[in-house]
Structures are given as structure tokens and as C-alpha cells.
Coordinates of C-alpha atoms in Angstrom, one line a residue:
X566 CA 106.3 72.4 88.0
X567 CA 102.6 74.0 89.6
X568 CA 99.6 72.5 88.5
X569 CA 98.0 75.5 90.1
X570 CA 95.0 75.9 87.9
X571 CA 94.9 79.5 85.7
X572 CA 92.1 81.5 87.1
X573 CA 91.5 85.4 85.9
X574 CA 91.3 87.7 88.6
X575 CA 88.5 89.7 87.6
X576 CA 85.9 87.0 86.1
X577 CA 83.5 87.9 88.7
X578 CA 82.6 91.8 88.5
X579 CA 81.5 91.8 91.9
X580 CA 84.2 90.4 93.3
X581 CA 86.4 92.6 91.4
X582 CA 84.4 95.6 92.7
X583 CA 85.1 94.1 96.5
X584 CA 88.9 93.9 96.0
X585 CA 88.9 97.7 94.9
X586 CA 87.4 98.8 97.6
X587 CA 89.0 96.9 100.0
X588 CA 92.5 99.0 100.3
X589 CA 90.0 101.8 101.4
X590 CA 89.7 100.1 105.0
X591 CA 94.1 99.3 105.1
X592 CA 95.5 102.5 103.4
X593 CA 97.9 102.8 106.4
X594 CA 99.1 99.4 106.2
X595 CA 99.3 99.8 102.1
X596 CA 101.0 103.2 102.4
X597 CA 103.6 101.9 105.0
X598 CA 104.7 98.4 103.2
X599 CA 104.6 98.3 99.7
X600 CA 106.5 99.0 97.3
X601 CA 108.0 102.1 95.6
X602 CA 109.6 102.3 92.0
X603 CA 113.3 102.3 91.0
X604 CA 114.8 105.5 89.9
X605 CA 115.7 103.5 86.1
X606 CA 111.5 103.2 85.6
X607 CA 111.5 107.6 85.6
X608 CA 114.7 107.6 83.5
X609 CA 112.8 105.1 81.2
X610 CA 109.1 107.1 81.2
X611 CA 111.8 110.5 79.7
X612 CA 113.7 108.5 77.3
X613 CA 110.2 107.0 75.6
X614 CA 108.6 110.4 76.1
X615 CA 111.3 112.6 75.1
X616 CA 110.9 114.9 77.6
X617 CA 111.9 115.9 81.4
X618 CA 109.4 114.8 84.0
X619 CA 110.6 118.5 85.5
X620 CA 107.7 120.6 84.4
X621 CA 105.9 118.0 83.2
X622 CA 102.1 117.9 83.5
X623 CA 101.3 114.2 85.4
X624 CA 98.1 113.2 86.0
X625 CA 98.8 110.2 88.6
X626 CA 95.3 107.6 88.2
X627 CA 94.7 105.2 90.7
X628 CA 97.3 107.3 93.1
X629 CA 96.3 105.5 96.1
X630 CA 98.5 106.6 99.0
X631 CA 100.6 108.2 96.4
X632 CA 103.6 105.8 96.3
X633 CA 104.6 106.4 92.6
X634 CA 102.9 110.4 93.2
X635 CA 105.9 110.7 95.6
X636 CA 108.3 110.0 93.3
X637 CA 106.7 111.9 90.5
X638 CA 106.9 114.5 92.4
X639 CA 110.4 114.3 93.5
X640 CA 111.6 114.4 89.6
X641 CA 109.7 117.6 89.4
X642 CA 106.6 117.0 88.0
X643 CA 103.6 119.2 88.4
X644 CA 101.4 115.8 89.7
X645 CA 97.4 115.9 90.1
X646 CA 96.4 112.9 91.4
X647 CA 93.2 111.4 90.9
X648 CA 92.0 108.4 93.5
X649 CA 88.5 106.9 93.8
X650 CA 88.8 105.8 97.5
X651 CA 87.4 107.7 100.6
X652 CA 90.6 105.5 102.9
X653 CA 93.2 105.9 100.4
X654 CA 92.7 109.8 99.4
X655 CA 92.8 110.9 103.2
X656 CA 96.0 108.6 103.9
X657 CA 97.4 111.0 100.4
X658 CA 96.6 114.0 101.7
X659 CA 98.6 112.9 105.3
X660 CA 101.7 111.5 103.1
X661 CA 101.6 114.6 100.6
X662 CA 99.7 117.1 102.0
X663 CA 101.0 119.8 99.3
X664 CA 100.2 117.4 96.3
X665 CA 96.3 118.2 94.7
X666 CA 94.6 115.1 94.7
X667 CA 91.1 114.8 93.6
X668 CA 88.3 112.0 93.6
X669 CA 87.7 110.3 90.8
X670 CA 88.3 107.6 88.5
X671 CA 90.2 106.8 84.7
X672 CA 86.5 105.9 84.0
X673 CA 85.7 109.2 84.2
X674 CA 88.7 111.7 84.8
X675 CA 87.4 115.2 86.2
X676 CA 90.2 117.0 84.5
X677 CA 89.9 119.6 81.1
X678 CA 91.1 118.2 77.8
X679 CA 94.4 118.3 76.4
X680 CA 95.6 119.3 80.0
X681 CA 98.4 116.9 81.0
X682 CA 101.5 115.5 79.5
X683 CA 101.8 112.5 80.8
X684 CA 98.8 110.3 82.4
X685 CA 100.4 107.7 84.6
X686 CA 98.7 104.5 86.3
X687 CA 100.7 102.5 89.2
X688 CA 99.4 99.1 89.8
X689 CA 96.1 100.8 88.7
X690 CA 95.2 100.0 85.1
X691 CA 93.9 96.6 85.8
X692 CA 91.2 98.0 88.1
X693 CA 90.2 100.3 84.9
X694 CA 87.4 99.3 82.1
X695 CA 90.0 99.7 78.9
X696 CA 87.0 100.7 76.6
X697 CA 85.9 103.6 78.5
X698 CA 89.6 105.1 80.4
X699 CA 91.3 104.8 76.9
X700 CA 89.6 107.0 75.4
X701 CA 89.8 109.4 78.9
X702 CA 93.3 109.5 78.7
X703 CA 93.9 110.1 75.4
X704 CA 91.2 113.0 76.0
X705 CA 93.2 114.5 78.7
X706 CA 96.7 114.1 77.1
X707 CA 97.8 117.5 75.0
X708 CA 99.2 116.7 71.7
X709 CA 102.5 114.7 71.9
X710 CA 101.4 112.9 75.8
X711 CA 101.8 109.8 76.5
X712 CA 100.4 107.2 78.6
X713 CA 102.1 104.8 80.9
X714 CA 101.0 102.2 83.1
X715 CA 103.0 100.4 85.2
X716 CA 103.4 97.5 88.2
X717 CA 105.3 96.0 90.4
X718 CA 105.5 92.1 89.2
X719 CA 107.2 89.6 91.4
X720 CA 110.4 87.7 89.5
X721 CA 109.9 84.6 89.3
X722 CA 112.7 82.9 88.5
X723 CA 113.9 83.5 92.1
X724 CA 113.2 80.2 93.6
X725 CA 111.5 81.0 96.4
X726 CA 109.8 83.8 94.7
X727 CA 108.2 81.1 92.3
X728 CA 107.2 79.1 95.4
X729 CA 105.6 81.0 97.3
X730 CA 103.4 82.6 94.1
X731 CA 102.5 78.9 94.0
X732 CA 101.6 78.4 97.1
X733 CA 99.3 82.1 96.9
X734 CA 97.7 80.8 93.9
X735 CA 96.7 77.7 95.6
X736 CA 95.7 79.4 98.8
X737 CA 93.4 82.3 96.7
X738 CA 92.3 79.8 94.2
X739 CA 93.4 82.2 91.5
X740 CA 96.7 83.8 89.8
X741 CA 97.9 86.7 91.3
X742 CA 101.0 86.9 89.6
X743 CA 99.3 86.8 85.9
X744 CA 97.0 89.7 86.8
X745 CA 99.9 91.7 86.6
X746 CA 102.7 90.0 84.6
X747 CA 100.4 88.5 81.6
X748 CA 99.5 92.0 81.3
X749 CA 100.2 93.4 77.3
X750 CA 99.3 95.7 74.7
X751 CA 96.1 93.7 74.1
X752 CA 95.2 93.2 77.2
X753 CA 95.5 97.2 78.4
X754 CA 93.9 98.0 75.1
X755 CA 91.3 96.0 73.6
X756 CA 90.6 98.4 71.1
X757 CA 94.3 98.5 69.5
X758 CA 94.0 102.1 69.5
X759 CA 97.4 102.8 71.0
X760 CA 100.9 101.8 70.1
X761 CA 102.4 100.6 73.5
X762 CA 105.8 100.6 73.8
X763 CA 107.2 97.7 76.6
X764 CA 110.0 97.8 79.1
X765 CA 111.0 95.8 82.1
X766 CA 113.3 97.0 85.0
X767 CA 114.4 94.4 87.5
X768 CA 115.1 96.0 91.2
X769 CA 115.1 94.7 94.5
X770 CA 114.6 95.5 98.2
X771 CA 115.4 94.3 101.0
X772 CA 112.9 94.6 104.5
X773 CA 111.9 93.3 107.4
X774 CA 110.3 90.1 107.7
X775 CA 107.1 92.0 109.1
X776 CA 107.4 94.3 106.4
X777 CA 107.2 91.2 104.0
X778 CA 104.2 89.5 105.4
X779 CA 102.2 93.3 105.9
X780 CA 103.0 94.0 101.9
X781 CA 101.5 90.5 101.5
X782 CA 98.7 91.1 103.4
X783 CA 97.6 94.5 101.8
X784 CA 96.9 93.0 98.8
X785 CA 92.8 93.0 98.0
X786 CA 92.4 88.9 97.8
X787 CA 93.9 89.0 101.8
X788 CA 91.9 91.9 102.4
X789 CA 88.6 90.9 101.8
X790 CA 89.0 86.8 102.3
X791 CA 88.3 85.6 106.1
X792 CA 90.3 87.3 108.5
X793 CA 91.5 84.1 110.6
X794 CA 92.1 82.5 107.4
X795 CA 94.3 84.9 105.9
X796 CA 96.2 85.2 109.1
X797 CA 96.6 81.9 109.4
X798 CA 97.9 81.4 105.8
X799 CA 100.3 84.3 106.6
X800 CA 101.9 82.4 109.7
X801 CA 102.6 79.4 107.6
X802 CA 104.3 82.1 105.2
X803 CA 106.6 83.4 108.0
X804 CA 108.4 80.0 108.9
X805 CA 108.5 79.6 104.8
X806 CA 110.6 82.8 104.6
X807 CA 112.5 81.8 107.7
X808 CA 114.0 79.1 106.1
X809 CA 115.4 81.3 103.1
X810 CA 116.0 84.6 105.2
X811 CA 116.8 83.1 109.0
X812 CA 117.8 87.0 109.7
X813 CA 114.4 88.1 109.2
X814 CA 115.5 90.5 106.4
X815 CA 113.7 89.4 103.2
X816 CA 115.1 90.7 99.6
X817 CA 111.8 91.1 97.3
X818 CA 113.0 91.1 93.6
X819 CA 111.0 92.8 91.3
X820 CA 110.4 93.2 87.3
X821 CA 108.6 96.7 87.1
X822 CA 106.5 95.7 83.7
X823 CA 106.2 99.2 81.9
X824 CA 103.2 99.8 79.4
X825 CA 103.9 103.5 77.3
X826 CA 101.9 104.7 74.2
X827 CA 102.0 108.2 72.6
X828 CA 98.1 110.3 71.9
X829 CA 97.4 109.3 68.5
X830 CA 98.5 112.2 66.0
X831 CA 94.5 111.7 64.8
X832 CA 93.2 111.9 68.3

């Protein structure tokens, strides 16, 4: 069992501050490796909404390269995305050049009220200050919206999944996989304002080994730790994958944790 100690992510706000802007400097590398989202998280977002993401207004927050934008998109949507970051916004606009994306942050969303149906955050929320982009998004949603947040989480009851968040924890000095799994309806909302509604959808993928290690390696506590460091840490993580995936094609199992509350009726 880990006796990794339990450390939140964001206790120091200047810290937190670095790790946001750190993508800004590795959007290509962040665009080309991580992630996406299953097609059963979209089928999920319609069945809670009760509507068709075709012709849906989506505000996308926290877009980033526009990952979850993409697949938005794809299902029809009529996306805005709104992204904070100099790096990340002009790697959008090369990925999805026909795609409106503006600057700006769920802080402070530069959009009209009651224009969107649906405000979405991808492995975004967290980076948010819950008292202040509650009450943006439930500004911008039109009567009968919703908001939904989602991430990525890594399963850990893979084995080597478990072991290897261990082994992050130690190496970071903090929990990376809390940040994102310990997430709830508390946590996103302080206030208690909104009525979340909670799903998890387990997918997998399977990638390169290089792949692997440069999805590891975008994430903000590599990004802004000592570069020989991290790379170091990162070689010692290649022969650990090795041993499970001596083909050099990793399977990366995922729970997507999805947050989704309807606008108040009193909003």
C-alpha cells in the first residue's frame, strides 16, 4: 500500500499560477499526445441534457489545443472556445482553424448572457476559482443549459497504473491523481448552488511508448520542475513500462469522471 503523503495540488497560488501557464510554452507537445474523449462521454452529456449536441450552442472553457473542441465539433455543435493562453490559442487556431476561439478565462467569460447551451470544461475546471466561474457560467447558460466538466483520470486498479501514480506522487511530492479523481460536487462548487449529476466512463488507448512518456511529460508539475530532472525521472519510467509493454505499445486506461448540473430555474 503507498504511504505517499496527500498533498493538494493547488495550496500554493503561485505555484498553481506557474503550472497554468506552463502548457503555454508545450502546446505542440500537449496537442500531439494527450488524450481525447470516448464517443460514450458525448452520448452521456445528450442523455443528461436532453438534447442533441447538433445545433447545440457550446461554449468550450479552458479549450486548450481544442482536444474535446474537436470532438464537439464533430457531433455538430456550434463550439466557441474560450482559452486564456497565448501558446495554446495559436496551436487551436492551427488544429481548427474554422473553429472561433477567443481569449479569455471562466473567471471572466467575454461572451453575452443566456447565449450558450451547454458550457463545457475539459481537464479545465480545476484551474478555475469556483466562487467567481460559477456564477459565469450559469450567466452565460440560456434557460434549461447545463454545465459539464470533465477529465481524463487514470484507473487505478490497473496495477501498473497504481504504480507508477505512486511512484509520480513520490517523485512531484504531491497527488496528481487526486487533483482530478477526488474531484466532486463540493469540490467544483463550494457554494452548493448547482445540482451536479456524476458519471464515469472507462476507455482505453493504446500508443506508442514515446507517446506515453510525451503525454507524461506535458503535464504542468513536468513542465515547470527542472528540466534534467524531469528527464531523468522520465527515463527511469521508460524501462518501468518496458517491463509491462516489452513492444513498446502502452494501453492507457482511463475513467473519464463527468461533473453535469442544469442553470438553476431561479437563476
Amino acid at each position: 500500500m503507498t504511504t505517499t503523503p496527500r498533498t493538494t495540488p493547488h495550496a500554493d497560488p503561485a505555484s498553481r499560477a506557474a503550472r497554468a501557464r506552463s502548457f503555454n510554452a508545450a502546446a505542440a507537445q500537449y496537442a500531439a499526445n494527450r488524450p481525447s474523449y470516448p464517443p460514450a462521454l458525448f452520448d452521456t452529456d445528450e442523455e443528461l441534457t436532453g438534447r442533441p449536441l447538433a445545433g447545440s450552442r457550446v461554449v468550450d472553457v479552458g479549450a486548450g489545443t481544442g482536444i474535446a473542441t474537436a470532438r464537439l465539433h464533430a457531433r455538430g455543435a456550434d463550439v466557441i472556445a474560450v482559452e486564456p493562453g497565448d501558446g495554446m490559442a495559436a496551436e487551436f487556431r492551427r488544429t481548427l482553424p474554422g473553429v472561433p476561439v477567443v481569449r479569455g478565462s471562466g473567471n471572466a467569460l467575454p461572451l453575452a448572457d443566456r447565449s450558450a447551451d451547454l458550457v463545457t470544461y475539459a481537464q479545465a475546471w480545476h484551474w478555475t476559482e469556483p466562487a467567481l466561474a460559477v456564477p459565469e457560467a450559469i450567466r452565460v447558460l440560456r434557460p434549461g443549459g447545463a454545465l459539464a466538466l470533465w477529465w481524463n483520470t487514470d484507473a487505478l486498479d490497473v496495477p501498473w497504473i497504481a504504480e507508477a501514480s505512486d511512484r509520480i506522487a513520490r517523485h512531484c511530492g504531491l497527488d496528481l491523481a487526486a487533483e482530478k479523481r477526488d474531484v466532486n460536487a463540493r469540490v467544483a462548487d463550494p457554494s452548493g448552488r448547482l445540482d451536479f449529476v456524476r458519471r464515469e466512463i472507462r476507455w482505453s488507448r493504446r500508443v506508442p511508448l514515446d507517446t506515453h512518456l510525451a503525454n507524461l511529460g506535458s503535464h504542468s508539475v513536468f513542465l515547470t520542475q527542472d528540466r534534467e530532472r524531469g528527464a531523468a525521472f522520465l527515463a527511469e519510467e521508460r524501462r518501468h513500462r518496458l517491463a509491462f509493454f516489452p513492444d513498446g505499445v502502452v494501453e492507457e486506461t482511463y475513467v473519464v469522471v463527468l461533473l453535469l448540473a442544469a442553470r438553476p430555474a431561479d437563476a
